Amino acid sequence: MKDTDYSFAVARVRVNETRLLQNGELGALIAAPSYADCVRRLKEKGYGISGADYGPALEQKLSDMWALLSEILPDPAQFNSVLIRNDFHNLKVCLKALAADKSPEGLFAAPSVYDPNEIKRCVYARENDKLPAPLRHADRSAYRILTKTGFAQLADTVIDRASLEHAIEFAKQADHPVMLRLAEANAALTDIKVLWRCIQTGKAESFMERAVCACEAFPKAQIIAAAAEGAGAFLEYLSHTAYAAGAEALKKSMTAYETWADNTLMGILYPGKSEAFGIAALVGYYYAVRTEALNVRVLLSGKLNGLPADTIRERMRLLYV
């Protein structure tokens, strides 16, 4: 598609961006004296929060965002690289529910590329060949692991890696540079997090091989070899890559790293704020609403648990607007 095909959609998104939380408003919320005060201010921004259960209001915010995007996107398939992670989440949920003889209802992630109920039907009927093609290999591998070994963590790892790999493939098909940059960066950032956890829990190099997604940021064999040598060698390796700042964040905590990683992805999207045409503005809005919802979740959880304002502020992700 031509970038000019997105002009109407970009105009609609620009209007909706004016309703997002601004930095000053977020700062005021962090400084607010109580949870109730935060809820009152958020209601003025359209959040229908009732009592201490803020989850439904955040889900509604995300649902409204996707309703708008699905209405105005000239070709929703251009978003597949962003949404496919939810399909692999839904596959994971179905496989675990099947193994435990439970129902996955209420656990599906949305929006997704494929119908989660059809994924459920295929998984429960063991009709692997009728699953969407990107999910088939992960379904076979994870099902075999769950039924033969019961090693749920390894099954999760196989599915998560496939999610990253197919996000990159969809991004290449979309032929929009920003989508490929996002998919590649997300794979690299996730690989770092996965390997750090492998180091902390003493996972074998063979486990790391199955967990890491190949990406352009670093040769897979090199980063795994560094991780296999331990934390010091891994951090030293990262210090010589484009993700050196991630090594510094890991030294602080996993929370610090995850905040830095989310901010890194947001940084890829910032140039799209000035573009009048093309998909960059739309994917930027998608991430903007998701980031705002995450910040609100962190904020309200912190207020309910009596966390100091400085602690909450440290966990805030960068806003898009």
Short mmCIF file of N, CA and C in Angstrom, two decimals, residues 126-252:
data_model
loop_
_atom_site.label_atom_id
_atom_site.label_comp_id
_atom_site.label_asym_id
_atom_site.label_seq_id
_atom_site.Cartn_x
_atom_site.Cartn_y
_atom_site.Cartn_z
N ARG A 126 -6.99 -31.76 18.47
CA ARG A 126 -5.67 -32.14 17.97
C ARG A 126 -5.65 -32.18 16.44
N GLU A 127 -6.25 -31.15 15.85
CA GLU A 127 -6.22 -30.99 14.39
C GLU A 127 -5.16 -29.95 14.05
N ASN A 128 -3.92 -30.35 14.21
CA ASN A 128 -2.81 -29.43 14.02
C ASN A 128 -2.80 -28.84 12.62
N ASP A 129 -3.15 -29.65 11.62
CA ASP A 129 -3.10 -29.19 10.23
C ASP A 129 -4.15 -28.13 9.92
N LYS A 130 -5.12 -27.95 10.80
CA LYS A 130 -6.15 -26.94 10.57
C LYS A 130 -5.89 -25.65 11.35
N LEU A 131 -4.85 -25.65 12.18
CA LEU A 131 -4.44 -24.42 12.85
C LEU A 131 -3.87 -23.46 11.81
N PRO A 132 -3.91 -22.14 12.09
CA PRO A 132 -3.20 -21.21 11.21
C PRO A 132 -1.75 -21.64 11.07
N ALA A 133 -1.20 -21.54 9.87
CA ALA A 133 0.14 -22.07 9.58
C ALA A 133 1.22 -21.61 10.57
N PRO A 134 1.24 -20.33 10.97
CA PRO A 134 2.31 -19.90 11.89
C PRO A 134 2.31 -20.61 13.24
N LEU A 135 1.18 -21.17 13.63
CA LEU A 135 1.07 -21.77 14.96
C LEU A 135 1.37 -23.27 14.98
N ARG A 136 1.46 -23.90 13.83
CA ARG A 136 1.48 -25.36 13.78
C ARG A 136 2.71 -25.97 14.42
N HIS A 137 3.88 -25.50 14.06
CA HIS A 137 5.10 -26.10 14.60
C HIS A 137 5.18 -25.93 16.12
N ALA A 138 4.86 -24.72 16.60
CA ALA A 138 4.89 -24.47 18.04
C ALA A 138 3.87 -25.34 18.76
N ASP A 139 2.71 -25.54 18.16
CA ASP A 139 1.69 -26.40 18.76
C ASP A 139 2.19 -27.83 18.89
N ARG A 140 2.78 -28.37 17.80
CA ARG A 140 3.28 -29.74 17.85
C ARG A 140 4.37 -29.91 18.90
N SER A 141 5.32 -28.97 18.90
CA SER A 141 6.45 -29.08 19.82
C SER A 141 6.01 -28.94 21.27
N ALA A 142 5.20 -27.91 21.55
CA ALA A 142 4.78 -27.66 22.93
C ALA A 142 3.88 -28.77 23.44
N TYR A 143 3.00 -29.28 22.59
CA TYR A 143 2.11 -30.38 23.01
C TYR A 143 2.93 -31.62 23.36
N ARG A 144 3.94 -31.91 22.52
CA ARG A 144 4.79 -33.07 22.78
C ARG A 144 5.54 -32.91 24.11
N ILE A 145 6.04 -31.71 24.35
CA ILE A 145 6.76 -31.45 25.61
C ILE A 145 5.83 -31.62 26.81
N LEU A 146 4.64 -31.05 26.72
CA LEU A 146 3.70 -31.11 27.85
C LEU A 146 3.25 -32.54 28.13
N THR A 147 3.01 -33.31 27.09
CA THR A 147 2.48 -34.66 27.30
C THR A 147 3.56 -35.68 27.62
N LYS A 148 4.77 -35.44 27.12
CA LYS A 148 5.85 -36.41 27.35
C LYS A 148 6.65 -36.11 28.62
N THR A 149 6.85 -34.83 28.91
CA THR A 149 7.72 -34.47 30.04
C THR A 149 7.02 -33.64 31.11
N GLY A 150 5.93 -32.97 30.74
CA GLY A 150 5.27 -32.09 31.69
C GLY A 150 6.07 -30.84 32.00
N PHE A 151 7.10 -30.55 31.21
CA PHE A 151 7.99 -29.41 31.43
C PHE A 151 7.31 -28.15 30.85
N ALA A 152 6.42 -27.55 31.62
CA ALA A 152 5.61 -26.43 31.14
C ALA A 152 6.47 -25.22 30.76
N GLN A 153 7.55 -25.00 31.50
CA GLN A 153 8.40 -23.85 31.21
C GLN A 153 9.05 -23.97 29.83
N LEU A 154 9.48 -25.17 29.48
CA LEU A 154 10.08 -25.37 28.16
C LEU A 154 9.03 -25.22 27.07
N ALA A 155 7.83 -25.68 27.32
CA ALA A 155 6.74 -25.51 26.35
C ALA A 155 6.46 -24.02 26.12
N ASP A 156 6.42 -23.26 27.20
CA ASP A 156 6.24 -21.81 27.09
C ASP A 156 7.35 -21.19 26.25
N THR A 157 8.56 -21.63 26.50
CA THR A 157 9.73 -21.09 25.81
C THR A 157 9.65 -21.33 24.31
N VAL A 158 9.24 -22.52 23.92
CA VAL A 158 9.11 -22.87 22.50
C VAL A 158 8.07 -21.97 21.83
N ILE A 159 6.96 -21.74 22.52
CA ILE A 159 5.90 -20.90 21.97
C ILE A 159 6.33 -19.44 21.90
N ASP A 160 6.98 -18.96 22.94
CA ASP A 160 7.41 -17.55 22.96
C ASP A 160 8.44 -17.26 21.87
N ARG A 161 9.36 -18.20 21.66
CA ARG A 161 10.35 -18.00 20.60
C ARG A 161 9.66 -17.96 19.24
N ALA A 162 8.73 -18.86 19.01
CA ALA A 162 8.00 -18.88 17.73
C ALA A 162 7.24 -17.58 17.51
N SER A 163 6.71 -17.02 18.59
CA SER A 163 5.99 -15.75 18.50
C SER A 163 6.90 -14.65 17.97
N LEU A 164 8.12 -14.57 18.49
CA LEU A 164 9.08 -13.56 18.04
C LEU A 164 9.49 -13.78 16.60
N GLU A 165 9.73 -15.04 16.24
CA GLU A 165 10.15 -15.36 14.88
C GLU A 165 9.09 -14.98 13.86
N HIS A 166 7.84 -15.29 14.17
CA HIS A 166 6.77 -14.99 13.21
C HIS A 166 6.44 -13.50 13.19
N ALA A 167 6.66 -12.80 14.29
CA ALA A 167 6.49 -11.35 14.26
C ALA A 167 7.47 -10.73 13.26
N ILE A 168 8.69 -11.22 13.25
CA ILE A 168 9.69 -10.72 12.29
C ILE A 168 9.27 -11.06 10.87
N GLU A 169 8.76 -12.27 10.65
CA GLU A 169 8.34 -12.66 9.31
C GLU A 169 7.17 -11.81 8.83
N PHE A 170 6.19 -11.58 9.69
CA PHE A 170 5.06 -10.72 9.32
C PHE A 170 5.52 -9.29 9.04
N ALA A 171 6.48 -8.82 9.82
CA ALA A 171 6.99 -7.46 9.62
C ALA A 171 7.67 -7.34 8.26
N LYS A 172 8.37 -8.37 7.85
CA LYS A 172 9.01 -8.35 6.53
C LYS A 172 7.95 -8.33 5.42
N GLN A 173 6.87 -9.05 5.62
CA GLN A 173 5.79 -9.07 4.64
C GLN A 173 5.08 -7.72 4.55
N ALA A 174 5.00 -7.01 5.68
CA ALA A 174 4.31 -5.72 5.70
C ALA A 174 5.06 -4.67 4.89
N ASP A 175 6.36 -4.81 4.80
CA ASP A 175 7.19 -3.90 4.00
C ASP A 175 7.10 -2.46 4.49
N HIS A 176 7.00 -2.29 5.81
CA HIS A 176 7.07 -0.97 6.43
C HIS A 176 8.26 -1.00 7.38
N PRO A 177 9.26 -0.17 7.16
CA PRO A 177 10.49 -0.23 7.97
C PRO A 177 10.24 -0.18 9.47
N VAL A 178 9.27 0.61 9.91
CA VAL A 178 9.06 0.74 11.35
C VAL A 178 8.58 -0.58 11.95
N MET A 179 7.80 -1.35 11.19
CA MET A 179 7.30 -2.61 11.72
C MET A 179 8.45 -3.60 11.89
N LEU A 180 9.39 -3.61 10.94
CA LEU A 180 10.53 -4.52 11.06
C LEU A 180 11.47 -4.08 12.17
N ARG A 181 11.68 -2.77 12.32
CA ARG A 181 12.53 -2.30 13.42
C ARG A 181 11.94 -2.69 14.76
N LEU A 182 10.62 -2.56 14.90
CA LEU A 182 9.96 -2.94 16.15
C LEU A 182 10.10 -4.44 16.42
N ALA A 183 9.84 -5.25 15.41
CA ALA A 183 9.89 -6.70 15.60
C ALA A 183 11.30 -7.16 15.94
N GLU A 184 12.29 -6.62 15.24
CA GLU A 184 13.68 -7.00 15.51
C GLU A 184 14.11 -6.54 16.91
N ALA A 185 13.76 -5.32 17.26
CA ALA A 185 14.13 -4.81 18.58
C ALA A 185 13.45 -5.60 19.69
N ASN A 186 12.19 -5.93 19.49
CA ASN A 186 11.47 -6.70 20.52
C ASN A 186 12.09 -8.08 20.69
N ALA A 187 12.52 -8.69 19.58
CA ALA A 187 13.18 -9.99 19.68
C ALA A 187 14.49 -9.88 20.45
N ALA A 188 15.29 -8.86 20.15
CA ALA A 188 16.56 -8.67 20.85
C ALA A 188 16.35 -8.41 22.33
N LEU A 189 15.41 -7.53 22.65
CA LEU A 189 15.14 -7.19 24.04
C LEU A 189 14.62 -8.40 24.82
N THR A 190 13.79 -9.21 24.17
CA THR A 190 13.27 -10.41 24.82
C THR A 190 14.36 -11.45 25.00
N ASP A 191 15.21 -11.61 24.00
CA ASP A 191 16.33 -12.55 24.12
C ASP A 191 17.21 -12.21 25.33
N ILE A 192 17.49 -10.94 25.50
CA ILE A 192 18.32 -10.51 26.63
C ILE A 192 17.64 -10.89 27.95
N LYS A 193 16.35 -10.60 28.05
CA LYS A 193 15.62 -10.90 29.28
C LYS A 193 15.58 -12.41 29.54
N VAL A 194 15.33 -13.18 28.50
CA VAL A 194 15.25 -14.63 28.65
C VAL A 194 16.60 -15.19 29.10
N LEU A 195 17.68 -14.74 28.46
CA LEU A 195 19.00 -15.25 28.82
C LEU A 195 19.40 -14.84 30.23
N TRP A 196 19.04 -13.64 30.63
CA TRP A 196 19.35 -13.21 32.00
C TRP A 196 18.64 -14.10 33.02
N ARG A 197 17.39 -14.43 32.73
CA ARG A 197 16.67 -15.32 33.63
C ARG A 197 17.27 -16.73 33.61
N CYS A 198 17.74 -17.17 32.45
CA CYS A 198 18.41 -18.46 32.37
C CYS A 198 19.66 -18.48 33.25
N ILE A 199 20.41 -17.37 33.21
CA ILE A 199 21.61 -17.27 34.04
C ILE A 199 21.24 -17.33 35.52
N GLN A 200 20.23 -16.57 35.89
CA GLN A 200 19.83 -16.50 37.30
C GLN A 200 19.30 -17.82 37.83
N THR A 201 18.72 -18.64 36.95
CA THR A 201 18.11 -19.90 37.40
C THR A 201 18.97 -21.11 37.03
N GLY A 202 20.16 -20.86 36.48
CA GLY A 202 21.08 -21.96 36.19
C GLY A 202 20.66 -22.88 35.07
N LYS A 203 19.99 -22.33 34.05
CA LYS A 203 19.55 -23.16 32.93
C LYS A 203 20.74 -23.60 32.07
N ALA A 204 20.63 -24.79 31.51
CA ALA A 204 21.68 -25.34 30.65
C ALA A 204 21.72 -24.60 29.32
N GLU A 205 22.87 -24.69 28.67
CA GLU A 205 23.03 -24.04 27.36
C GLU A 205 22.04 -24.60 26.34
N SER A 206 21.70 -25.87 26.47
CA SER A 206 20.73 -26.49 25.55
C SER A 206 19.36 -25.84 25.68
N PHE A 207 18.99 -25.44 26.90
CA PHE A 207 17.72 -24.74 27.11
C PHE A 207 17.79 -23.37 26.44
N MET A 208 18.91 -22.67 26.61
CA MET A 208 19.07 -21.36 25.99
C MET A 208 18.93 -21.43 24.47
N GLU A 209 19.48 -22.50 23.88
CA GLU A 209 19.39 -22.68 22.43
C GLU A 209 17.95 -22.72 21.97
N ARG A 210 17.09 -23.35 22.74
CA ARG A 210 15.68 -23.47 22.37
C ARG A 210 14.90 -22.21 22.70
N ALA A 211 15.45 -21.37 23.56
CA ALA A 211 14.72 -20.20 24.02
C ALA A 211 14.97 -18.95 23.19
N VAL A 212 16.14 -18.86 22.59
CA VAL A 212 16.56 -17.61 21.94
C VAL A 212 16.11 -17.55 20.48
N CYS A 213 15.56 -16.42 20.12
CA CYS A 213 15.14 -16.16 18.74
C CYS A 213 16.29 -15.51 17.97
N ALA A 214 16.57 -16.00 16.79
CA ALA A 214 17.60 -15.37 15.96
C ALA A 214 17.14 -13.99 15.52
N CYS A 215 17.99 -12.99 15.67
CA CYS A 215 17.66 -11.63 15.27
C CYS A 215 18.92 -10.93 14.77
N GLU A 216 18.75 -9.76 14.20
CA GLU A 216 19.88 -9.06 13.59
C GLU A 216 20.80 -8.39 14.60
N ALA A 217 20.35 -8.23 15.82
CA ALA A 217 21.11 -7.45 16.81
C ALA A 217 22.44 -8.10 17.17
N PHE A 218 22.47 -9.43 17.27
CA PHE A 218 23.69 -10.13 17.63
C PHE A 218 23.62 -11.58 17.16
N PRO A 219 24.76 -12.19 16.82
CA PRO A 219 24.75 -13.61 16.44
C PRO A 219 24.25 -14.47 17.60
N LYS A 220 23.34 -15.36 17.31
CA LYS A 220 22.72 -16.18 18.35
C LYS A 220 23.77 -17.00 19.11
N ALA A 221 24.70 -17.59 18.38
CA ALA A 221 25.71 -18.43 19.04
C ALA A 221 26.57 -17.62 20.00
N GLN A 222 26.89 -16.39 19.63
CA GLN A 222 27.75 -15.56 20.48
C GLN A 222 27.07 -15.17 21.78
N ILE A 223 25.82 -14.73 21.69
CA ILE A 223 25.16 -14.25 22.91
C ILE A 223 24.85 -15.42 23.84
N ILE A 224 24.56 -16.58 23.28
CA ILE A 224 24.33 -17.76 24.12
C ILE A 224 25.62 -18.20 24.79
N ALA A 225 26.71 -18.16 24.04
CA ALA A 225 28.01 -18.53 24.62
C ALA A 225 28.38 -17.61 25.77
N ALA A 226 28.09 -16.32 25.61
CA ALA A 226 28.37 -15.36 26.68
C ALA A 226 27.52 -15.66 27.90
N ALA A 227 26.24 -15.95 27.68
CA ALA A 227 25.34 -16.25 28.80
C ALA A 227 25.76 -17.52 29.51
N ALA A 228 26.25 -18.49 28.75
CA ALA A 228 26.66 -19.77 29.35
C ALA A 228 27.85 -19.60 30.28
N GLU A 229 28.62 -18.51 30.08
CA GLU A 229 29.78 -18.26 30.94
C GLU A 229 29.40 -17.56 32.24
N GLY A 230 28.16 -17.06 32.31
CA GLY A 230 27.71 -16.44 33.55
C GLY A 230 27.36 -14.97 33.39
N ALA A 231 26.89 -14.38 34.48
CA ALA A 231 26.38 -13.01 34.46
C ALA A 231 27.43 -12.00 34.01
N GLY A 232 28.63 -12.12 34.55
CA GLY A 232 29.67 -11.15 34.22
C GLY A 232 30.01 -11.14 32.74
N ALA A 233 30.20 -12.32 32.16
CA ALA A 233 30.52 -12.42 30.73
C ALA A 233 29.37 -11.93 29.87
N PHE A 234 28.15 -12.22 30.30
CA PHE A 234 26.96 -11.78 29.55
C PHE A 234 26.85 -10.26 29.54
N LEU A 235 27.01 -9.63 30.69
CA LEU A 235 26.94 -8.17 30.77
C LEU A 235 28.07 -7.53 29.98
N GLU A 236 29.24 -8.14 30.03
CA GLU A 236 30.39 -7.62 29.27
C GLU A 236 30.10 -7.70 27.77
N TYR A 237 29.51 -8.80 27.34
CA TYR A 237 29.16 -8.95 25.92
C TYR A 237 28.17 -7.86 25.50
N LEU A 238 27.13 -7.66 26.30
CA LEU A 238 26.12 -6.65 25.96
C LEU A 238 26.71 -5.25 25.92
N SER A 239 27.70 -4.99 26.73
CA SER A 239 28.29 -3.65 26.80
C SER A 239 28.95 -3.23 25.48
N HIS A 240 29.18 -4.17 24.59
CA HIS A 240 29.80 -3.87 23.30
C HIS A 240 28.79 -3.95 22.16
N THR A 241 27.50 -3.96 22.51
CA THR A 241 26.45 -3.98 21.50
C THR A 241 25.61 -2.72 21.59
N ALA A 242 24.63 -2.61 20.70
CA ALA A 242 23.72 -1.47 20.72
C ALA A 242 22.82 -1.48 21.95
N TYR A 243 22.86 -2.58 22.71
CA TYR A 243 22.01 -2.72 23.90
C TYR A 243 22.81 -2.61 25.19
N ALA A 244 23.88 -1.85 25.14
CA ALA A 244 24.73 -1.67 26.32
C ALA A 244 23.97 -1.07 27.50
N ALA A 245 23.05 -0.15 27.21
CA ALA A 245 22.27 0.45 28.29
C ALA A 245 21.41 -0.59 29.00
N GLY A 246 21.04 -1.64 28.28
CA GLY A 246 20.27 -2.71 28.90
C GLY A 246 21.07 -3.45 29.95
N ALA A 247 22.38 -3.58 29.71
CA ALA A 247 23.25 -4.22 30.70
C ALA A 247 23.27 -3.43 31.99
N GLU A 248 23.33 -2.11 31.86
CA GLU A 248 23.31 -1.25 33.06
C GLU A 248 21.99 -1.38 33.80
N ALA A 249 20.91 -1.49 33.05
CA ALA A 249 19.59 -1.64 33.68
C ALA A 249 19.50 -2.98 34.41
N LEU A 250 20.04 -4.04 33.82
CA LEU A 250 20.00 -5.36 34.45
C LEU A 250 20.76 -5.37 35.77
N LYS A 251 21.82 -4.58 35.85
CA LYS A 251 22.59 -4.52 37.09
C LYS A 251 21.73 -3.97 38.24
N LYS A 252 20.72 -3.16 37.90
CA LYS A 252 19.84 -2.60 38.92
C LYS A 252 18.76 -3.61 39.32
#
